[in-house]
Amino acid sequence: MNIQSQNNSASYISSPERSWCKNKQMMDDEFEPQDKQMLDETNSKFQSQCLIEDPPMQNENALSQNSFHYEEQQQMMQAEILSPSKLLRTGNEPKSTLSFDIKLEQTSIQEEPIVNSRTRRKASKANYNVDDSPTMDSEIRPCHCSKTNCLQLYCSCFHNRRQCTQECKCSECFNDGQHSDEVLKAIEQIKIKEQRASHHDLDSFDTRQVWGCKCKKTQCMKGYCECFIRNKKCSSHCQCSNCQNKKQKTSINKKIKKI
DNA sequence: GAGTTTGAAACT
DNA sequence: CAGTTTCAAACTC
């Protein structure tokens, strides 16, 4: 296994990779022994990234961690090439034919889809693309962006910091792995906006974080609500109206105790 | 599949 | 900072 990290076509660290940091142990269990060895070789390189990005906004260093600089991203993006989720890609290959994709084809990694029932969401009408669980690429929904070149947060692919795939139906896509400069510029602009807005403790690209919804009409019970989408209850951070997605103070627990 | 609704993101 | 516009996804028919 000879993975070269010189390729920098992959232009940013995607959320699934960051989820991998947290869920590495679980995923390790799913690898064959020979693959584990490869993973171990990459662990040391990846650990620094994990330290930088996790956990989000939960300590005093969150500010500096979340406002990491563009150049740091460039350094870290090399690690993405070694990411397990890339190695486990199961059919949603990016539009581009990046060199690391070619190298991956030469590996002995099993590319059968890994279906992890533990992390599979409850079946629902919509397969929401959220990554607060170790979502595999095979579960990622394609985007349909038509006007933003997939370089704004409207784009679910860009928002999750992953490249658009062949399944995406976007037009004039710059998030295809062949426009690294444009992508990096877009990321940089968003980071600048965050800082201007004094959102130092936010990471717009961390879709695991929920800032709080502002739903007014849907009672936070439809897929428009970011809390609902993430299977999370609305909190004091939300500014929603007529919310039906708040934690219920059920009397069930009390009844159980009595029993 | 087309049109409408919705709320996040972007803009002013 | 608040109001408005734009956008893409969710939803309805």
PDB file of C-alpha atoms (C1' of nucleotides) in Angstrom:
ATOM      1  CA  MET A   1       0.000   0.000   0.000  1.00  0.00           C
ATOM      2  CA  ASN A   2       1.690   3.096  -1.171  1.00  0.00           C
ATOM      3  CA  ILE A   3      -0.403   6.150  -0.822  1.00  0.00           C
ATOM      4  CA  GLN A   4       1.193   9.323  -1.953  1.00  0.00           C
ATOM      5  CA  SER A   5       0.076  12.480  -0.278  1.00  0.00           C
ATOM      6  CA  GLN A   6       1.389  14.849  -2.891  1.00  0.00           C
ATOM      7  CA  ASN A   7      -1.911  15.192  -4.627  1.00  0.00           C
ATOM      8  CA  ASN A   8      -3.828  18.205  -3.437  1.00  0.00           C
ATOM      9  CA  SER A   9      -6.751  18.063  -5.773  1.00  0.00           C
ATOM     10  CA  ALA A  10      -9.008  17.366  -2.859  1.00  0.00           C
ATOM     11  CA  SER A  11      -9.421  20.830  -1.574  1.00  0.00           C
ATOM     12  CA  TYR A  12     -10.935  20.616   1.841  1.00  0.00           C
ATOM     13  CA  ILE A  13     -11.658  18.441   4.777  1.00  0.00           C
ATOM     14  CA  SER A  14     -15.106  17.032   4.633  1.00  0.00           C
ATOM     15  CA  SER A  15     -17.398  16.432   7.534  1.00  0.00           C
ATOM     16  CA  PRO A  16     -17.511  12.683   7.053  1.00  0.00           C
ATOM     17  CA  GLU A  17     -13.779  12.699   7.574  1.00  0.00           C
ATOM     18  CA  ARG A  18     -14.207  14.634  10.753  1.00  0.00           C
ATOM     19  CA  SER A  19     -16.875  12.264  11.871  1.00  0.00           C
ATOM     20  CA  TRP A  20     -14.340   9.593  11.208  1.00  0.00           C
ATOM     21  CA  CYS A  21     -12.079  11.074  13.823  1.00  0.00           C
ATOM     22  CA  LYS A  22     -14.683  10.474  16.467  1.00  0.00           C
ATOM     23  CA  ASN A  23     -15.917   7.215  15.153  1.00  0.00           C
ATOM     24  CA  LYS A  24     -12.610   5.769  14.149  1.00  0.00           C
ATOM     25  CA  GLN A  25     -12.765   2.972  16.643  1.00  0.00           C
ATOM     26  CA  MET A  26     -16.127   1.834  15.438  1.00  0.00           C
ATOM     27  CA  MET A  27     -15.020   1.933  11.851  1.00  0.00           C
ATOM     28  CA  ASP A  28     -11.822   0.125  12.670  1.00  0.00           C
ATOM     29  CA  ASP A  29     -13.930  -2.806  13.658  1.00  0.00           C
ATOM     30  CA  GLU A  30     -15.235  -2.930  10.140  1.00  0.00           C
ATOM     31  CA  PHE A  31     -11.897  -3.116   8.397  1.00  0.00           C
ATOM     32  CA  GLU A  32     -10.059  -6.173   7.302  1.00  0.00           C
ATOM     33  CA  PRO A  33      -6.695  -6.735   9.035  1.00  0.00           C
ATOM     34  CA  GLN A  34      -4.644  -5.662   6.039  1.00  0.00           C
ATOM     35  CA  ASP A  35      -6.650  -2.503   5.780  1.00  0.00           C
ATOM     36  CA  LYS A  36      -6.214  -1.835   9.467  1.00  0.00           C
ATOM     37  CA  GLN A  37      -2.492  -1.740   8.977  1.00  0.00           C
ATOM     38  CA  MET A  38      -2.885   0.918   6.345  1.00  0.00           C
ATOM     39  CA  LEU A  39      -5.199   2.844   8.605  1.00  0.00           C
ATOM     40  CA  ASP A  40      -2.752   2.711  11.461  1.00  0.00           C
ATOM     41  CA  GLU A  41      -0.125   4.199   9.210  1.00  0.00           C
ATOM     42  CA  THR A  42      -2.407   7.099   8.506  1.00  0.00           C
ATOM     43  CA  ASN A  43      -3.601   7.588  12.052  1.00  0.00           C
ATOM     44  CA  SER A  44      -0.688   9.664  13.158  1.00  0.00           C
ATOM     45  CA  LYS A  45      -1.185  12.011  10.242  1.00  0.00           C
ATOM     46  CA  PHE A  46      -4.862  12.274  10.927  1.00  0.00           C
ATOM     47  CA  GLN A  47      -4.658  12.776  14.637  1.00  0.00           C
ATOM     48  CA  SER A  48      -3.501  16.345  14.310  1.00  0.00           C
ATOM     49  CA  GLN A  49      -6.568  17.131  12.283  1.00  0.00           C
ATOM     50  CA  CYS A  50      -8.793  15.559  14.882  1.00  0.00           C
ATOM     51  CA  LEU A  51      -7.198  17.673  17.550  1.00  0.00           C
ATOM     52  CA  ILE A  52      -7.774  20.775  15.530  1.00  0.00           C
ATOM     53  CA  GLU A  53     -11.390  20.261  14.711  1.00  0.00           C
ATOM     54  CA  ASP A  54     -12.930  18.281  17.523  1.00  0.00           C
ATOM     55  CA  PRO A  55     -14.877  18.890  19.514  1.00  0.00           C
ATOM     56  CA  PRO A  56     -16.594  21.865  17.939  1.00  0.00           C
ATOM     57  CA  MET A  57     -17.102  24.942  20.080  1.00  0.00           C
ATOM     58  CA  GLN A  58     -16.882  23.123  23.320  1.00  0.00           C
ATOM     59  CA  ASN A  59     -13.787  24.597  24.857  1.00  0.00           C
ATOM     60  CA  GLU A  60     -11.862  27.798  25.109  1.00  0.00           C
ATOM     61  CA  ASN A  61      -9.805  26.969  22.097  1.00  0.00           C
ATOM     62  CA  ALA A  62     -12.835  26.702  19.899  1.00  0.00           C
ATOM     63  CA  LEU A  63     -12.298  30.162  18.542  1.00  0.00           C
ATOM     64  CA  SER A  64      -8.885  29.528  17.158  1.00  0.00           C
ATOM     65  CA  GLN A  65      -9.795  26.031  16.136  1.00  0.00           C
ATOM     66  CA  ASN A  66     -12.752  27.034  14.094  1.00  0.00           C
ATOM     67  CA  SER A  67     -11.114  29.959  12.426  1.00  0.00           C
ATOM     68  CA  PHE A  68      -8.209  27.963  11.149  1.00  0.00           C
ATOM     69  CA  HIS A  69      -6.441  29.534   8.300  1.00  0.00           C
ATOM     70  CA  TYR A  70      -6.637  28.786   4.631  1.00  0.00           C
ATOM     71  CA  GLU A  71      -3.067  27.572   4.538  1.00  0.00           C
ATOM     72  CA  GLU A  72      -3.754  25.153   7.329  1.00  0.00           C
ATOM     73  CA  GLN A  73      -6.591  23.782   5.289  1.00  0.00           C
ATOM     74  CA  GLN A  74      -4.247  23.225   2.426  1.00  0.00           C
ATOM     75  CA  GLN A  75      -1.940  21.292   4.657  1.00  0.00           C
ATOM     76  CA  MET A  76      -4.720  19.260   6.115  1.00  0.00           C
ATOM     77  CA  MET A  77      -6.332  18.473   2.836  1.00  0.00           C
ATOM     78  CA  GLN A  78      -3.492  16.207   2.000  1.00  0.00           C
ATOM     79  CA  ALA A  79      -4.621  13.991   4.808  1.00  0.00           C
ATOM     80  CA  GLU A  80      -8.000  13.662   3.229  1.00  0.00           C
ATOM     81  CA  ILE A  81      -6.516  11.469   0.567  1.00  0.00           C
ATOM     82  CA  LEU A  82      -5.952   8.900   3.261  1.00  0.00           C
ATOM     83  CA  SER A  83      -9.425   9.160   4.640  1.00  0.00           C
ATOM     84  CA  PRO A  84     -11.247   5.893   5.183  1.00  0.00           C
ATOM     85  CA  SER A  85     -14.449   7.267   3.807  1.00  0.00           C
ATOM     86  CA  LYS A  86     -12.657   7.932   0.572  1.00  0.00           C
ATOM     87  CA  LEU A  87     -11.321   4.430   0.602  1.00  0.00           C
ATOM     88  CA  LEU A  88     -14.762   3.111   1.262  1.00  0.00           C
ATOM     89  CA  ARG A  89     -16.390   5.049  -1.506  1.00  0.00           C
ATOM     90  CA  THR A  90     -19.071   2.886  -2.935  1.00  0.00           C
ATOM     91  CA  GLY A  91     -20.278   4.264  -6.175  1.00  0.00           C
ATOM     92  CA  ASN A  92     -20.633   7.953  -5.538  1.00  0.00           C
ATOM     93  CA  GLU A  93     -17.293   8.782  -6.996  1.00  0.00           C
ATOM     94  CA  PRO A  94     -16.651  12.426  -7.662  1.00  0.00           C
ATOM     95  CA  LYS A  95     -17.111  13.677 -11.151  1.00  0.00           C
ATOM     96  CA  SER A  96     -13.424  14.179 -11.529  1.00  0.00           C
ATOM     97  CA  THR A  97     -10.921  11.443 -12.091  1.00  0.00           C
ATOM     98  CA  LEU A  98      -8.567  12.480  -9.375  1.00  0.00           C
ATOM     99  CA  SER A  99      -5.311  10.698  -9.210  1.00  0.00           C
ATOM    100  CA  PHE A 100      -6.008   9.358  -5.773  1.00  0.00           C
ATOM    101  CA  ASP A 101      -9.108   7.680  -7.100  1.00  0.00           C
ATOM    102  CA  ILE A 102      -7.012   5.820  -9.584  1.00  0.00           C
ATOM    103  CA  LYS A 103      -4.637   4.759  -6.867  1.00  0.00           C
ATOM    104  CA  LEU A 104      -7.482   3.552  -4.774  1.00  0.00           C
ATOM    105  CA  GLU A 105      -8.650   1.302  -7.531  1.00  0.00           C
ATOM    106  CA  GLN A 106      -5.341  -0.447  -7.271  1.00  0.00           C
ATOM    107  CA  THR A 107      -5.750  -1.196  -3.607  1.00  0.00           C
ATOM    108  CA  SER A 108      -7.120  -4.317  -2.095  1.00  0.00           C
ATOM    109  CA  ILE A 109      -9.715  -2.417  -0.136  1.00  0.00           C
ATOM    110  CA  GLN A 110     -13.075  -4.034  -0.258  1.00  0.00           C
ATOM    111  CA  GLU A 111     -15.493  -1.659  -1.854  1.00  0.00           C
ATOM    112  CA  GLU A 112     -18.624  -3.444  -0.876  1.00  0.00           C
ATOM    113  CA  PRO A 113     -21.048  -1.093   0.746  1.00  0.00           C
ATOM    114  CA  ILE A 114     -20.935  -1.168   4.491  1.00  0.00           C
ATOM    115  CA  VAL A 115     -24.383  -1.076   5.920  1.00  0.00           C
ATOM    116  CA  ASN A 116     -24.224  -0.202   9.540  1.00  0.00           C
ATOM    117  CA  SER A 117     -27.610  -0.839  11.016  1.00  0.00           C
ATOM    118  CA  ARG A 118     -26.529   0.838  14.235  1.00  0.00           C
ATOM    119  CA  THR A 119     -26.175   4.157  12.510  1.00  0.00           C
ATOM    120  CA  ARG A 120     -28.966   3.803  10.012  1.00  0.00           C
ATOM    121  CA  ARG A 121     -31.653   6.344  10.656  1.00  0.00           C
ATOM    122  CA  LYS A 122     -35.176   5.380  11.200  1.00  0.00           C
ATOM    123  CA  ALA A 123     -36.688   4.947   7.793  1.00  0.00           C
ATOM    124  CA  SER A 124     -38.540   8.034   6.768  1.00  0.00           C
ATOM    125  CA  LYS A 125     -39.890   9.590   3.657  1.00  0.00           C
ATOM    126  CA  ALA A 126     -36.807  11.689   3.184  1.00  0.00           C
ATOM    127  CA  ASN A 127     -33.311  10.373   3.540  1.00  0.00           C
ATOM    128  CA  TYR A 128     -31.865  13.433   5.182  1.00  0.00           C
ATOM    129  CA  ASN A 129     -28.254  13.995   4.504  1.00  0.00           C
ATOM    130  CA  VAL A 130     -26.825  14.772   7.866  1.00  0.00           C
ATOM    131  CA  ASP A 131     -23.558  13.711   9.294  1.00  0.00           C
ATOM    132  CA  ASP A 132     -24.054  13.714  13.000  1.00  0.00           C
ATOM    133  CA  SER A 133     -23.763  10.018  12.622  1.00  0.00           C
ATOM    134  CA  PRO A 134     -21.022   8.232  10.743  1.00  0.00           C
ATOM    135  CA  THR A 135     -22.800   8.465   7.459  1.00  0.00           C
ATOM    136  CA  MET A 136     -21.234   6.648   4.580  1.00  0.00           C
ATOM    137  CA  ASP A 137     -20.865   8.253   1.218  1.00  0.00           C
ATOM    138  CA  SER A 138     -23.319   5.755  -0.155  1.00  0.00           C
ATOM    139  CA  GLU A 139     -26.011   7.487   1.866  1.00  0.00           C
ATOM    140  CA  ILE A 140     -25.183  10.981   0.706  1.00  0.00           C
ATOM    141  CA  ARG A 141     -27.776  12.698  -1.374  1.00  0.00           C
ATOM    142  CA  PRO A 142     -26.754  14.400  -4.564  1.00  0.00           C
ATOM    143  CA  CYS A 143     -27.328  18.107  -4.938  1.00  0.00           C
ATOM    144  CA  HIS A 144     -29.234  19.916  -7.666  1.00  0.00           C
ATOM    145  CA  CYS A 145     -27.630  23.323  -7.561  1.00  0.00           C
ATOM    146  CA  SER A 146     -28.177  25.394 -10.640  1.00  0.00           C
ATOM    147  CA  LYS A 147     -26.963  28.866  -9.863  1.00  0.00           C
ATOM    148  CA  THR A 148     -24.361  28.763  -7.173  1.00  0.00           C
ATOM    149  CA  ASN A 149     -21.734  26.622  -8.880  1.00  0.00           C
ATOM    150  CA  CYS A 150     -21.960  24.485  -5.755  1.00  0.00           C
ATOM    151  CA  LEU A 151     -19.773  27.016  -3.995  1.00  0.00           C
ATOM    152  CA  GLN A 152     -22.222  28.275  -1.421  1.00  0.00           C
ATOM    153  CA  LEU A 153     -23.725  26.786   1.658  1.00  0.00           C
ATOM    154  CA  TYR A 154     -26.952  26.236  -0.210  1.00  0.00           C
ATOM    155  CA  CYS A 155     -25.204  23.275  -1.766  1.00  0.00           C
ATOM    156  CA  SER A 156     -25.447  20.278   0.517  1.00  0.00           C
ATOM    157  CA  CYS A 157     -22.285  18.813  -0.972  1.00  0.00           C
ATOM    158  CA  PHE A 158     -20.280  21.969  -0.455  1.00  0.00           C
ATOM    159  CA  HIS A 159     -21.804  22.489   2.962  1.00  0.00           C
ATOM    160  CA  ASN A 160     -20.648  19.058   4.005  1.00  0.00           C
ATOM    161  CA  ARG A 161     -17.290  19.729   2.444  1.00  0.00           C
ATOM    162  CA  ARG A 162     -17.297  16.953  -0.013  1.00  0.00           C
ATOM    163  CA  GLN A 163     -17.123  16.937  -3.726  1.00  0.00           C
ATOM    164  CA  CYS A 164     -20.170  16.639  -5.881  1.00  0.00           C
ATOM    165  CA  THR A 165     -20.676  13.228  -7.331  1.00  0.00           C
ATOM    166  CA  GLN A 166     -21.786  11.871 -10.645  1.00  0.00           C
ATOM    167  CA  GLU A 167     -25.214  11.491  -9.148  1.00  0.00           C
ATOM    168  CA  CYS A 168     -25.505  15.208  -8.555  1.00  0.00           C
ATOM    169  CA  LYS A 169     -27.584  17.073 -11.046  1.00  0.00           C
ATOM    170  CA  CYS A 170     -25.916  20.391 -10.550  1.00  0.00           C
ATOM    171  CA  SER A 171     -24.968  22.663 -13.402  1.00  0.00           C
ATOM    172  CA  GLU A 172     -21.670  24.444 -13.898  1.00  0.00           C
ATOM    173  CA  CYS A 173     -20.359  22.723 -10.837  1.00  0.00           C
ATOM    174  CA  PHE A 174     -17.091  24.000  -9.407  1.00  0.00           C
ATOM    175  CA  ASN A 175     -17.190  21.505  -6.599  1.00  0.00           C
ATOM    176  CA  ASP A 176     -16.054  18.684  -8.800  1.00  0.00           C
ATOM    177  CA  GLY A 177     -12.474  18.445  -7.641  1.00  0.00           C
ATOM    178  CA  GLN A 178     -11.150  20.216 -10.680  1.00  0.00           C
ATOM    179  CA  HIS A 179     -11.641  23.730  -9.395  1.00  0.00           C
ATOM    180  CA  SER A 180      -9.688  23.612  -6.183  1.00  0.00           C
ATOM    181  CA  ASP A 181      -8.800  27.284  -6.331  1.00  0.00           C
ATOM    182  CA  GLU A 182     -12.407  28.366  -6.643  1.00  0.00           C
ATOM    183  CA  VAL A 183     -13.451  26.076  -3.837  1.00  0.00           C
ATOM    184  CA  LEU A 184     -10.741  27.339  -1.543  1.00  0.00           C
ATOM    185  CA  LYS A 185     -11.657  30.918  -2.316  1.00  0.00           C
ATOM    186  CA  ALA A 186     -15.288  30.206  -1.564  1.00  0.00           C
ATOM    187  CA  ILE A 187     -14.380  28.581   1.733  1.00  0.00           C
ATOM    188  CA  GLU A 188     -12.162  31.476   2.613  1.00  0.00           C
ATOM    189  CA  GLN A 189     -14.916  33.981   1.891  1.00  0.00           C
ATOM    190  CA  ILE A 190     -17.352  32.121   4.080  1.00  0.00           C
ATOM    191  CA  LYS A 191     -14.820  32.001   6.876  1.00  0.00           C
ATOM    192  CA  ILE A 192     -14.289  35.729   6.518  1.00  0.00           C
ATOM    193  CA  LYS A 193     -18.022  36.300   6.703  1.00  0.00           C
ATOM    194  CA  GLU A 194     -18.171  34.235   9.856  1.00  0.00           C
ATOM    195  CA  GLN A 195     -15.544  36.401  11.453  1.00  0.00           C
ATOM    196  CA  ARG A 196     -17.194  39.612  10.325  1.00  0.00           C
ATOM    197  CA  ALA A 197     -20.405  38.415  11.848  1.00  0.00           C
ATOM    198  CA  SER A 198     -18.520  37.670  15.034  1.00  0.00           C
ATOM    199  CA  HIS A 199     -19.448  34.045  14.739  1.00  0.00           C
ATOM    200  CA  HIS A 200     -16.044  33.057  15.959  1.00  0.00           C
ATOM    201  CA  ASP A 201     -17.371  30.046  17.704  1.00  0.00           C
ATOM    202  CA  LEU A 202     -19.203  28.739  14.683  1.00  0.00           C
ATOM    203  CA  ASP A 203     -18.069  26.544  11.898  1.00  0.00           C
ATOM    204  CA  SER A 204     -20.492  26.948   9.040  1.00  0.00           C
ATOM    205  CA  PHE A 205     -19.243  23.750   7.531  1.00  0.00           C
ATOM    206  CA  ASP A 206     -19.852  21.635  10.576  1.00  0.00           C
ATOM    207  CA  THR A 207     -23.340  20.409   9.870  1.00  0.00           C
ATOM    208  CA  ARG A 208     -23.227  18.378  13.054  1.00  0.00           C
ATOM    209  CA  GLN A 209     -23.612  21.591  14.926  1.00  0.00           C
ATOM    210  CA  VAL A 210     -27.100  22.907  15.292  1.00  0.00           C
ATOM    211  CA  TRP A 211     -27.393  26.603  15.891  1.00  0.00           C
ATOM    212  CA  GLY A 212     -31.088  26.615  16.399  1.00  0.00           C
ATOM    213  CA  CYS A 213     -33.878  26.830  13.913  1.00  0.00           C
ATOM    214  CA  LYS A 214     -36.225  29.720  13.192  1.00  0.00           C
ATOM    215  CA  CYS A 215     -39.184  27.821  11.886  1.00  0.00           C
ATOM    216  CA  LYS A 216     -42.468  29.686  11.950  1.00  0.00           C
ATOM    217  CA  LYS A 217     -44.984  27.667  10.026  1.00  0.00           C
ATOM    218  CA  THR A 218     -43.989  24.047  10.157  1.00  0.00           C
ATOM    219  CA  GLN A 219     -43.905  23.661  13.940  1.00  0.00           C
ATOM    220  CA  CYS A 220     -40.455  22.186  13.517  1.00  0.00           C
ATOM    221  CA  MET A 221     -42.018  18.963  12.391  1.00  0.00           C
ATOM    222  CA  LYS A 222     -40.949  18.910   8.765  1.00  0.00           C
ATOM    223  CA  GLY A 223     -37.775  18.565   6.839  1.00  0.00           C
ATOM    224  CA  TYR A 224     -37.340  22.289   6.610  1.00  0.00           C
ATOM    225  CA  CYS A 225     -36.319  22.366  10.262  1.00  0.00           C
ATOM    226  CA  GLU A 226     -32.648  21.756  10.837  1.00  0.00           C
ATOM    227  CA  CYS A 227     -33.315  20.380  14.298  1.00  0.00           C
ATOM    228  CA  PHE A 228     -35.956  17.998  13.018  1.00  0.00           C
ATOM    229  CA  ILE A 229     -33.703  16.908  10.187  1.00  0.00           C
ATOM    230  CA  ARG A 230     -31.042  15.983  12.707  1.00  0.00           C
ATOM    231  CA  ASN A 231     -33.462  14.122  14.908  1.00  0.00           C
ATOM    232  CA  LYS A 232     -32.794  16.648  17.635  1.00  0.00           C
ATOM    233  CA  LYS A 233     -35.150  18.483  19.866  1.00  0.00           C
ATOM    234  CA  CYS A 234     -35.391  22.218  19.632  1.00  0.00           C
ATOM    235  CA  SER A 235     -33.678  24.082  22.411  1.00  0.00           C
ATOM    236  CA  SER A 236     -33.337  27.521  23.857  1.00  0.00           C
ATOM    237  CA  HIS A 237     -31.059  28.332  20.937  1.00  0.00           C
ATOM    238  CA  CYS A 238     -34.021  28.103  18.588  1.00  0.00           C
ATOM    239  CA  GLN A 239     -36.235  31.007  17.661  1.00  0.00           C
ATOM    240  CA  CYS A 240     -39.052  28.901  16.359  1.00  0.00           C
ATOM    241  CA  SER A 241     -42.750  29.475  16.744  1.00  0.00           C
ATOM    242  CA  ASN A 242     -45.385  26.979  17.784  1.00  0.00           C
ATOM    243  CA  CYS A 243     -42.698  24.396  18.144  1.00  0.00           C
ATOM    244  CA  GLN A 244     -43.805  20.796  18.430  1.00  0.00           C
ATOM    245  CA  ASN A 245     -40.257  19.512  18.530  1.00  0.00           C
ATOM    246  CA  LYS A 246     -39.325  20.398  22.066  1.00  0.00           C
ATOM    247  CA  LYS A 247     -38.317  17.979  24.736  1.00  0.00           C
ATOM    248  CA  GLN A 248     -41.410  16.658  26.324  1.00  0.00           C
ATOM    249  CA  LYS A 249     -41.524  16.472  30.065  1.00  0.00           C
ATOM    250  CA  THR A 250     -43.162  13.114  30.048  1.00  0.00           C
ATOM    251  CA  SER A 251     -44.568  11.619  33.155  1.00  0.00           C
ATOM    252  CA  ILE A 252     -43.651   8.195  31.905  1.00  0.00           C
ATOM    253  CA  ASN A 253     -40.381   8.130  33.785  1.00  0.00           C
ATOM    254  CA  LYS A 254     -42.128   9.049  36.993  1.00  0.00           C
ATOM    255  CA  LYS A 255     -44.647   6.322  36.440  1.00  0.00           C
ATOM    256  CA  ILE A 256     -41.889   3.827  35.835  1.00  0.00           C
ATOM    257  CA  LYS A 257     -40.192   4.828  39.059  1.00  0.00           C
ATOM    258  CA  LYS A 258     -43.386   4.362  40.941  1.00  0.00           C
ATOM    259  CA  ILE A 259     -43.751   0.905  39.501  1.00  0.00           C
TER     260      ILE A 259
ATOM    261  C1'  DG B   1     -42.785  16.083 -13.125  1.00  0.00           C
ATOM    262  C1'  DA B   2     -44.258  20.752 -12.331  1.00  0.00           C
ATOM    263  C1'  DG B   3     -45.404  24.052  -9.244  1.00  0.00           C
ATOM    264  C1'  DT B   4     -45.563  25.719  -4.455  1.00  0.00           C
ATOM    265  C1'  DT B   5     -43.885  26.310   0.134  1.00  0.00           C
ATOM    266  C1'  DT B   6     -40.377  26.721   3.317  1.00  0.00           C
ATOM    267  C1'  DG B   7     -36.481  28.317   5.938  1.00  0.00           C
ATOM    268  C1'  DA B   8     -31.431  28.875   5.491  1.00  0.00           C
ATOM    269  C1'  DA B   9     -28.128  31.644   3.303  1.00  0.00           C
ATOM    270  C1'  DA B  10     -26.908  35.732   1.133  1.00  0.00           C
ATOM    271  C1'  DC B  11     -27.511  40.353   0.334  1.00  0.00           C
ATOM    272  C1'  DT B  12     -28.657  45.331   1.182  1.00  0.00           C
TER     273       DT B  12
ATOM    274  C1'  DC C   1     -29.003  44.525  12.904  1.00  0.00           C
ATOM    275  C1'  DA C   2     -33.265  44.074  10.480  1.00  0.00           C
ATOM    276  C1'  DG C   3     -35.579  43.500   6.335  1.00  0.00           C
ATOM    277  C1'  DT C   4     -35.457  41.568   1.749  1.00  0.00           C
ATOM    278  C1'  DT C   5     -34.043  38.523  -1.832  1.00  0.00           C
ATOM    279  C1'  DT C   6     -32.141  34.323  -3.475  1.00  0.00           C
ATOM    280  C1'  DC C   7     -31.600  29.661  -3.273  1.00  0.00           C
ATOM    281  C1'  DA C   8     -32.237  24.666  -3.047  1.00  0.00           C
ATOM    282  C1'  DA C   9     -34.754  21.264  -0.684  1.00  0.00           C
ATOM    283  C1'  DA C  10     -39.107  19.665   0.973  1.00  0.00           C
ATOM    284  C1'  DC C  11     -43.519  19.149  -0.092  1.00  0.00           C
ATOM    285  C1'  DT C  12     -48.024  18.821  -2.678  1.00  0.00           C
ATOM    286  C1'  DC C  13     -50.748  17.731  -6.385  1.00  0.00           C
TER     287       DC C  13
END
